[in-house]
Coordinates of C-alpha atoms in Angstrom, one line a residue:
X1 CA -0.3 0.0 -0.6
X2 CA 1.6 3.1 -0.6
X3 CA 1.5 6.4 1.2
X4 CA -0.2 9.6 1.2
X5 CA 2.6 12.3 1.9
X6 CA 0.0 14.3 4.5
X7 CA -1.3 10.8 6.6
X8 CA -2.2 10.4 9.4
X9 CA -3.8 7.5 9.8
X10 CA -5.1 5.7 7.7
X11 CA -9.4 6.1 9.7
X12 CA -8.7 9.9 9.0
X13 CA -9.0 12.6 7.0
X14 CA -5.2 13.3 4.4
X15 CA -4.9 16.7 4.5
X16 CA -4.9 19.2 1.9
X17 CA -1.9 19.3 -1.1
X18 CA -2.1 23.3 0.7
X19 CA -1.6 22.5 3.8
X20 CA 0.8 18.9 3.3
X21 CA 2.5 20.4 0.7
X22 CA 2.7 24.0 -0.6
X23 CA 2.4 26.0 2.9
X24 CA 6.3 24.9 4.4
X25 CA 7.6 23.8 0.9
X26 CA 6.2 28.1 0.7
X27 CA 7.9 28.6 4.0
X28 CA 11.0 26.6 3.4
X29 CA 11.6 28.6 0.3
X30 CA 11.4 31.2 2.1
X31 CA 14.3 30.6 4.2
X32 CA 16.8 29.0 1.4
X33 CA 15.8 32.8 -0.1
X34 CA 16.5 34.9 2.2
X35 CA 19.5 33.1 2.8
X36 CA 21.5 32.4 -0.3
X37 CA 21.6 35.7 -1.5
X38 CA 22.0 37.3 2.3
X39 CA 24.2 35.8 3.0
X40 CA 27.4 37.2 1.0
X41 CA 25.8 40.6 0.7
X42 CA 26.0 40.2 4.6
X43 CA 29.8 39.4 5.1
X44 CA 30.1 42.5 2.1
X45 CA 28.8 44.7 4.1
X46 CA 30.3 42.9 7.4
X47 CA 34.0 42.5 6.0
X48 CA 34.1 46.0 2.9
X49 CA 35.7 42.7 1.2
X50 CA 34.8 41.3 -1.9
X51 CA 36.7 38.6 -2.0
X52 CA 35.3 38.0 0.9
X53 CA 32.2 37.9 -0.2
X54 CA 33.2 35.5 -2.7
X55 CA 34.7 32.5 -0.5
X56 CA 31.7 33.6 1.9
X57 CA 29.6 32.2 -1.0
X58 CA 31.9 29.2 -1.9
X59 CA 31.3 28.8 1.6
X60 CA 28.3 29.0 2.2
X61 CA 27.1 25.6 -0.6
X62 CA 30.5 23.1 -0.2
X63 CA 28.4 22.4 3.1
X64 CA 26.0 21.9 1.1
X65 CA 27.3 19.9 -1.2
X66 CA 28.3 17.9 2.6
X67 CA 24.9 17.5 3.5
X68 CA 23.3 16.2 0.4
X69 CA 26.0 12.7 1.3
X70 CA 23.8 12.0 3.3
X71 CA 20.5 14.0 3.5
X72 CA 19.0 11.9 0.9
X73 CA 19.5 8.7 2.9
X74 CA 18.3 10.7 6.5
X75 CA 15.0 11.4 4.4
X76 CA 14.6 7.6 2.9
X77 CA 16.2 6.8 6.4
X78 CA 13.3 9.4 8.8
X79 CA 11.1 10.0 6.5
X80 CA 10.0 14.2 5.4
X81 CA 8.9 15.9 8.7
X82 CA 10.8 14.4 11.3
X83 CA 13.7 16.4 8.9
X84 CA 12.5 19.2 7.9
X85 CA 11.2 19.8 11.4
X86 CA 14.9 18.7 13.4
X87 CA 16.5 20.3 10.2
X88 CA 14.5 24.1 10.3
X89 CA 14.4 24.2 14.5
X90 CA 18.2 23.7 14.3
X91 CA 18.7 27.1 11.3
X92 CA 16.6 29.4 13.1
X93 CA 17.8 29.1 16.8
X94 CA 21.6 29.4 14.6
X95 CA 20.3 32.4 13.0
X96 CA 18.8 34.1 16.3
X97 CA 22.3 34.0 18.0
X98 CA 24.2 34.8 15.0
X99 CA 21.6 37.5 15.0
X100 CA 22.5 38.6 18.9
X101 CA 26.6 38.0 18.3
X102 CA 26.9 40.7 15.4
X103 CA 25.4 44.3 16.4
X104 CA 28.1 43.5 19.2
X105 CA 30.5 43.0 17.3
X106 CA 33.4 45.9 15.6
X107 CA 33.9 45.0 12.1
X108 CA 36.8 42.5 12.9
X109 CA 37.5 39.4 13.5
X110 CA 34.7 38.3 15.8
X111 CA 32.8 39.9 14.0
X112 CA 34.0 37.9 9.3
X113 CA 34.4 34.6 12.1
X114 CA 31.0 35.1 12.9
X115 CA 29.4 35.4 9.1
X116 CA 31.3 32.6 8.0
X117 CA 30.6 30.2 9.8
X118 CA 26.3 31.0 9.8
X119 CA 27.5 30.7 5.8
X120 CA 28.5 27.0 6.2
X121 CA 26.5 26.0 8.9
X122 CA 22.8 27.1 7.9
X123 CA 24.0 25.9 4.6
X124 CA 24.2 22.7 5.3
X125 CA 20.4 22.3 7.4
X126 CA 19.3 24.8 4.0
X127 CA 19.9 22.2 1.9
X128 CA 18.6 19.1 3.5
X129 CA 14.3 20.8 5.0
X130 CA 15.5 21.2 1.3
X131 CA 15.3 17.4 0.4
X132 CA 12.7 16.7 2.6
X133 CA 11.2 19.5 1.5
X134 CA 11.6 18.0 -2.4
X135 CA 10.9 14.6 -1.3
X136 CA 7.6 14.8 -0.7
X137 CA 6.5 17.2 -3.6
X138 CA 8.2 13.9 -5.8
X139 CA 6.1 11.6 -4.2
X140 CA 3.0 14.0 -4.5
X141 CA 4.8 14.5 -8.1
X142 CA 4.2 10.6 -8.5
X143 CA 1.2 10.4 -8.0
X144 CA 0.0 12.7 -10.9
X145 CA 0.4 10.5 -13.3
X146 CA -0.1 12.7 -16.6
X147 CA -0.6 16.4 -14.1
X148 CA 3.1 15.5 -12.8
X149 CA 4.8 18.8 -14.8
X150 CA 1.9 20.4 -14.0
X151 CA 2.2 19.7 -10.3
X152 CA 5.9 21.0 -10.4
X153 CA 5.4 23.4 -12.4
X154 CA 3.4 24.8 -8.6
X155 CA 6.5 23.4 -6.6
X156 CA 8.4 25.5 -8.7
X157 CA 6.7 28.9 -8.9
X158 CA 6.1 28.6 -5.3
X159 CA 10.2 28.5 -5.4
X160 CA 10.0 31.3 -7.8
X161 CA 7.6 33.7 -5.5
X162 CA 10.6 32.7 -2.8
X163 CA 13.3 34.0 -4.7
X164 CA 11.1 36.8 -6.2
X165 CA 10.3 38.1 -2.7
X166 CA 13.2 36.5 -0.8
X167 CA 15.6 38.5 -2.2
X168 CA 14.8 42.1 -1.8
X169 CA 13.1 41.5 1.6
X170 CA 17.0 40.8 2.2
X171 CA 18.5 43.5 0.5
X172 CA 16.0 46.1 2.1
X173 CA 16.1 44.7 5.7
X174 CA 19.9 44.3 5.7
X175 CA 20.2 48.7 5.2
X176 CA 17.1 49.8 6.9
X177 CA 17.5 47.4 9.9
X178 CA 20.7 45.9 9.6
X179 CA 21.7 42.1 9.9
X180 CA 19.1 41.6 13.4
X181 CA 15.8 42.9 11.5
X182 CA 17.6 40.2 8.0
X183 CA 17.9 37.6 10.3
X184 CA 15.4 37.6 12.7
X185 CA 13.0 37.2 9.2
X186 CA 15.1 34.1 8.3
X187 CA 14.5 32.9 11.9
X188 CA 10.6 33.3 12.0
X189 CA 10.5 31.8 8.3
X190 CA 12.9 28.4 9.6
X191 CA 10.3 28.3 12.7
X192 CA 7.0 28.1 10.8
X193 CA 8.2 26.0 9.0
X194 CA 9.2 23.6 11.9
X195 CA 6.4 23.8 12.6
X196 CA 4.1 23.4 8.9
X197 CA 5.7 20.3 8.6
X198 CA 3.6 17.1 8.0
X199 CA 2.4 14.2 10.0
X200 CA 3.8 11.9 7.6
X201 CA 3.5 7.8 8.6
X202 CA 6.9 6.6 7.3
X203 CA 7.8 2.6 8.2
X204 CA 11.6 3.0 9.0
X205 CA 14.1 1.2 6.5
X206 CA 14.9 -2.2 8.0
X207 CA 18.8 -2.6 6.0
X208 CA 20.3 0.5 7.7
X209 CA 23.0 1.4 4.6
X210 CA 25.3 3.3 5.1
X211 CA 25.6 7.1 4.7
X212 CA 28.0 6.7 1.9
X213 CA 25.1 3.7 0.2
X214 CA 22.8 6.0 -0.6
X215 CA 25.1 8.0 -3.0
X216 CA 25.5 5.5 -4.6
X217 CA 22.4 4.1 -5.3
X218 CA 21.6 7.4 -6.0
X219 CA 23.9 6.7 -8.3
X220 CA 23.2 3.4 -10.2
X221 CA 19.6 4.8 -10.4
X222 CA 20.7 7.5 -12.5
X223 CA 23.2 5.5 -14.5
X224 CA 19.9 3.3 -15.9
X225 CA 17.8 6.8 -16.7
X226 CA 20.2 7.9 -19.2
X227 CA 17.4 10.7 -20.6
X228 CA 17.9 11.9 -17.1
X229 CA 21.4 11.9 -17.2
X230 CA 22.7 13.8 -19.9
X231 CA 20.3 16.5 -18.5
X232 CA 21.4 17.2 -15.6
X233 CA 24.7 17.1 -17.3
X234 CA 23.8 20.0 -19.1
X235 CA 22.8 21.4 -16.8
X236 CA 25.3 21.4 -14.1
X237 CA 28.1 22.9 -16.8
X238 CA 25.0 25.8 -18.0
X239 CA 25.4 26.2 -13.1
X240 CA 29.3 27.5 -14.3
X241 CA 28.4 30.4 -15.3
X242 CA 25.1 30.9 -13.3
X243 CA 26.6 30.7 -9.9
X244 CA 29.3 33.4 -11.2
X245 CA 26.7 35.5 -11.9
X246 CA 25.5 35.8 -9.0
X247 CA 28.4 35.3 -6.9
X248 CA 29.4 37.9 -8.5
X249 CA 26.5 40.5 -8.3
X250 CA 27.4 42.0 -4.5
X251 CA 29.8 42.9 -6.7
X252 CA 29.3 43.9 -9.6
X253 CA 26.0 45.9 -8.7
X254 CA 27.1 47.2 -5.9
X255 CA 31.3 47.9 -6.9
X256 CA 31.1 48.3 -11.0
X257 CA 27.4 50.3 -11.0
X258 CA 27.2 51.7 -7.6
X259 CA 24.0 50.5 -6.8
X260 CA 23.0 49.7 -2.9
X261 CA 22.4 46.2 -1.5
X262 CA 18.9 46.1 -2.1
X263 CA 19.9 46.7 -5.5
X264 CA 21.0 43.5 -5.6
X265 CA 17.8 41.6 -4.7
X266 CA 16.0 44.0 -6.3
X267 CA 17.5 42.9 -9.3
X268 CA 17.6 38.4 -8.5
X269 CA 13.3 39.6 -7.6
X270 CA 12.9 40.9 -11.0
X271 CA 14.6 37.3 -12.5
X272 CA 11.6 35.9 -10.6
X273 CA 9.1 37.6 -11.7
X274 CA 10.4 36.7 -14.9
X275 CA 11.1 32.9 -14.2
X276 CA 7.5 32.5 -12.8
X277 CA 6.4 33.8 -15.5
X278 CA 8.7 31.1 -18.2
X279 CA 7.6 28.5 -15.7
X280 CA 3.5 29.1 -16.6
X281 CA 3.8 29.2 -20.1
X282 CA 6.2 26.2 -20.1
X283 CA 3.7 24.7 -18.4
X284 CA 0.9 25.3 -20.2
X285 CA 3.4 24.5 -24.0
X286 CA 3.9 21.2 -22.6
X287 CA 0.7 20.4 -22.8
X288 CA 0.7 20.8 -26.3
X289 CA 4.8 20.5 -27.9
X290 CA 6.2 18.2 -25.3
X291 CA 9.2 18.2 -23.2
X292 CA 11.6 18.6 -25.7
X293 CA 10.8 21.1 -27.8
X294 CA 10.5 23.5 -24.6
X295 CA 13.5 21.8 -22.9
X296 CA 15.5 23.5 -26.1
X297 CA 13.9 27.3 -26.5
X298 CA 14.5 27.8 -22.9
X299 CA 18.2 26.5 -23.4
X300 CA 18.8 28.1 -26.7
X301 CA 17.3 32.0 -24.0
X302 CA 18.9 30.6 -21.1
X303 CA 22.5 30.9 -23.6
X304 CA 21.8 33.8 -25.4
X305 CA 21.6 36.1 -22.6
X306 CA 24.5 34.3 -20.5
X307 CA 26.4 35.2 -23.3
X308 CA 25.4 39.0 -23.3
X309 CA 26.0 39.8 -20.2
X310 CA 29.1 40.5 -19.7
X311 CA 28.8 42.8 -22.5
X312 CA 26.3 44.4 -20.2
X313 CA 27.4 48.4 -20.5
X314 CA 25.3 49.6 -17.9
X315 CA 22.8 48.6 -14.8
X316 CA 19.6 48.3 -17.0
X317 CA 20.9 45.6 -19.6
X318 CA 22.8 44.2 -16.5
X319 CA 18.9 43.3 -14.2
X320 CA 17.5 43.3 -18.0
X321 CA 19.5 40.2 -19.3
X322 CA 19.5 38.4 -16.0
X323 CA 16.3 37.7 -16.2
X324 CA 15.5 37.0 -19.1
X325 CA 18.6 34.4 -18.3
X326 CA 16.0 33.3 -14.8
X327 CA 13.7 32.6 -17.4
X328 CA 15.2 29.8 -19.7
X329 CA 16.4 29.0 -16.4
X330 CA 12.8 28.6 -15.1
X331 CA 11.0 26.4 -17.5
X332 CA 14.9 23.6 -17.7
X333 CA 13.7 23.5 -14.3
X334 CA 10.3 22.6 -15.5
X335 CA 11.7 19.9 -17.5
X336 CA 14.2 18.3 -15.3
X337 CA 11.7 18.1 -12.3
X338 CA 8.6 17.1 -14.4
X339 CA 11.8 13.9 -16.3
X340 CA 12.2 13.6 -12.1
X341 CA 9.4 13.2 -11.1
X342 CA 8.3 9.8 -13.3
X343 CA 11.7 8.5 -14.0
X344 CA 12.9 7.8 -10.3
X345 CA 11.4 4.6 -8.8
X346 CA 9.7 5.3 -5.6
X347 CA 12.3 3.8 -3.0
X348 CA 15.1 5.6 -4.5
X349 CA 13.3 9.0 -4.9
X350 CA 15.5 10.1 -1.8
X351 CA 19.3 9.5 -3.5
X352 CA 18.8 9.7 -6.1
X353 CA 17.9 13.0 -5.1
X354 CA 19.8 14.5 -3.4
X355 CA 22.9 12.7 -6.0
X356 CA 21.5 15.1 -9.1
X357 CA 20.5 17.7 -6.9
X358 CA 24.6 17.8 -6.0
X359 CA 25.6 17.3 -8.9
X360 CA 24.1 20.8 -10.7
X361 CA 24.9 22.8 -7.2
X362 CA 29.1 20.8 -7.2
X363 CA 29.7 24.4 -9.8
X364 CA 29.1 26.7 -6.7
X365 CA 31.9 26.7 -4.5
X366 CA 33.5 26.5 -7.6
X367 CA 31.5 30.2 -9.1
X368 CA 33.0 31.8 -5.8
X369 CA 36.0 30.5 -5.1
X370 CA 36.1 32.7 -8.7
X371 CA 34.8 35.6 -7.6
X372 CA 37.4 35.8 -4.8
X373 CA 40.9 35.1 -6.9
X374 CA 40.2 37.3 -9.7
X375 CA 40.3 40.6 -10.3
X376 CA 37.1 42.8 -10.4
X377 CA 38.3 43.9 -13.9
X378 CA 38.6 40.7 -15.4
X379 CA 35.2 39.2 -13.9
X380 CA 33.2 39.9 -17.5
X381 CA 36.3 37.7 -19.5
X382 CA 35.7 34.6 -17.0
X383 CA 31.2 35.4 -17.8
X384 CA 32.1 34.8 -20.9
X385 CA 34.2 32.2 -21.2
X386 CA 31.5 29.9 -18.6
X387 CA 28.6 31.2 -21.0
X388 CA 30.5 30.0 -24.1
X389 CA 31.5 26.7 -22.3
X390 CA 27.3 26.6 -20.5
X391 CA 26.3 26.9 -24.3
X392 CA 27.9 24.1 -25.9
X393 CA 26.9 22.3 -22.4
X394 CA 23.0 23.1 -23.1
X395 CA 23.5 22.3 -27.0
X396 CA 25.5 18.6 -26.0
X397 CA 23.0 18.0 -23.8
X398 CA 19.7 18.7 -25.4
X399 CA 21.1 16.8 -29.0
X400 CA 21.1 14.0 -27.0
X401 CA 18.1 14.2 -25.3
X402 CA 16.1 14.5 -28.5
X403 CA 18.5 11.3 -30.2
X404 CA 17.6 9.3 -27.1
X405 CA 15.1 6.1 -27.5
X406 CA 11.8 6.0 -26.2
X407 CA 12.5 10.1 -24.6
X408 CA 10.3 11.7 -27.5
X409 CA 7.7 8.8 -27.7
X410 CA 7.2 8.5 -24.0
X411 CA 7.7 13.1 -23.1
X412 CA 7.2 14.4 -26.0

């Protein structure tokens, strides 16, 4: 008998999808977005160092990657409820502690160490809660059957709304209320996620495998799904360029264009609006044209916009190109999530999901290292090079996808 997400007891009514999936996903996504985009801004504001800002971006992502080595196994073993609840509560406590400590410190070693540790610790806990929420969404998508892409579009829409509001809120709070105000709001969203985590019946796995076995299981599953493997490979290459733009945004916008930290958040909020619109369009386009054409068009748009970003001479042009880029990324993400929810077997979903996200996020710490080591005047050349690699990687992935036996008859 298949367990439904959010089931409290076989004889009790099943909670609605809104309460069981969408609400905890929304609060966790808000905390995720504010943490991801706000903490590098906090480091730049605290240390006034572009190198440390890039290093903080790397420190934020390296622990997240490490978390994927065990987060999927934890979810498969203990269920989404426990992982989501405890990871969110721990993140709230750590962020609140930093909010109380930072105002007592002047710019110096104490403040620098605090924000760097904050980046690392929240990175681990944020990814644990994300894997739990994403696994619950994957189960719901599987149960939706042929309407899986609609469920995934809704979940992606929630993520994009959080990305729309989170960076702007983080930037405004940091500018007008300081570190304490921004961190307190992140803690509030984390606590809400912990409270809203749905009760879910979970049968503990009788054979407890080592943590690394989860990655091996995910790798074995991914190798058996060539369509998903090629798409993950292409998006991994693409994410180096996207990660570089994310890591370099505070440097480009604040140092190069002379705008405020609030404008950094505003940039990603506008990009989220474009991505949200693309997600809505892709949901209808997939119904009519299929996954491959929509994915290929989205990849072309993203690659073209990324190639043009390094030549942007004004903040307005830069803002527009970032929005177009993220619209293309949104379309490709709908395709990825739909294939992922349809193809990955239920009994290995958590482990395989962790591995795919781990592969997709590997370029992000490298992007932070590049921003920390490359002089700001040379960032444009590095962005152009990464954009060219992105275009080649996406072309190869979607060319291989089109030729994959069974993909077009089943999904296109």
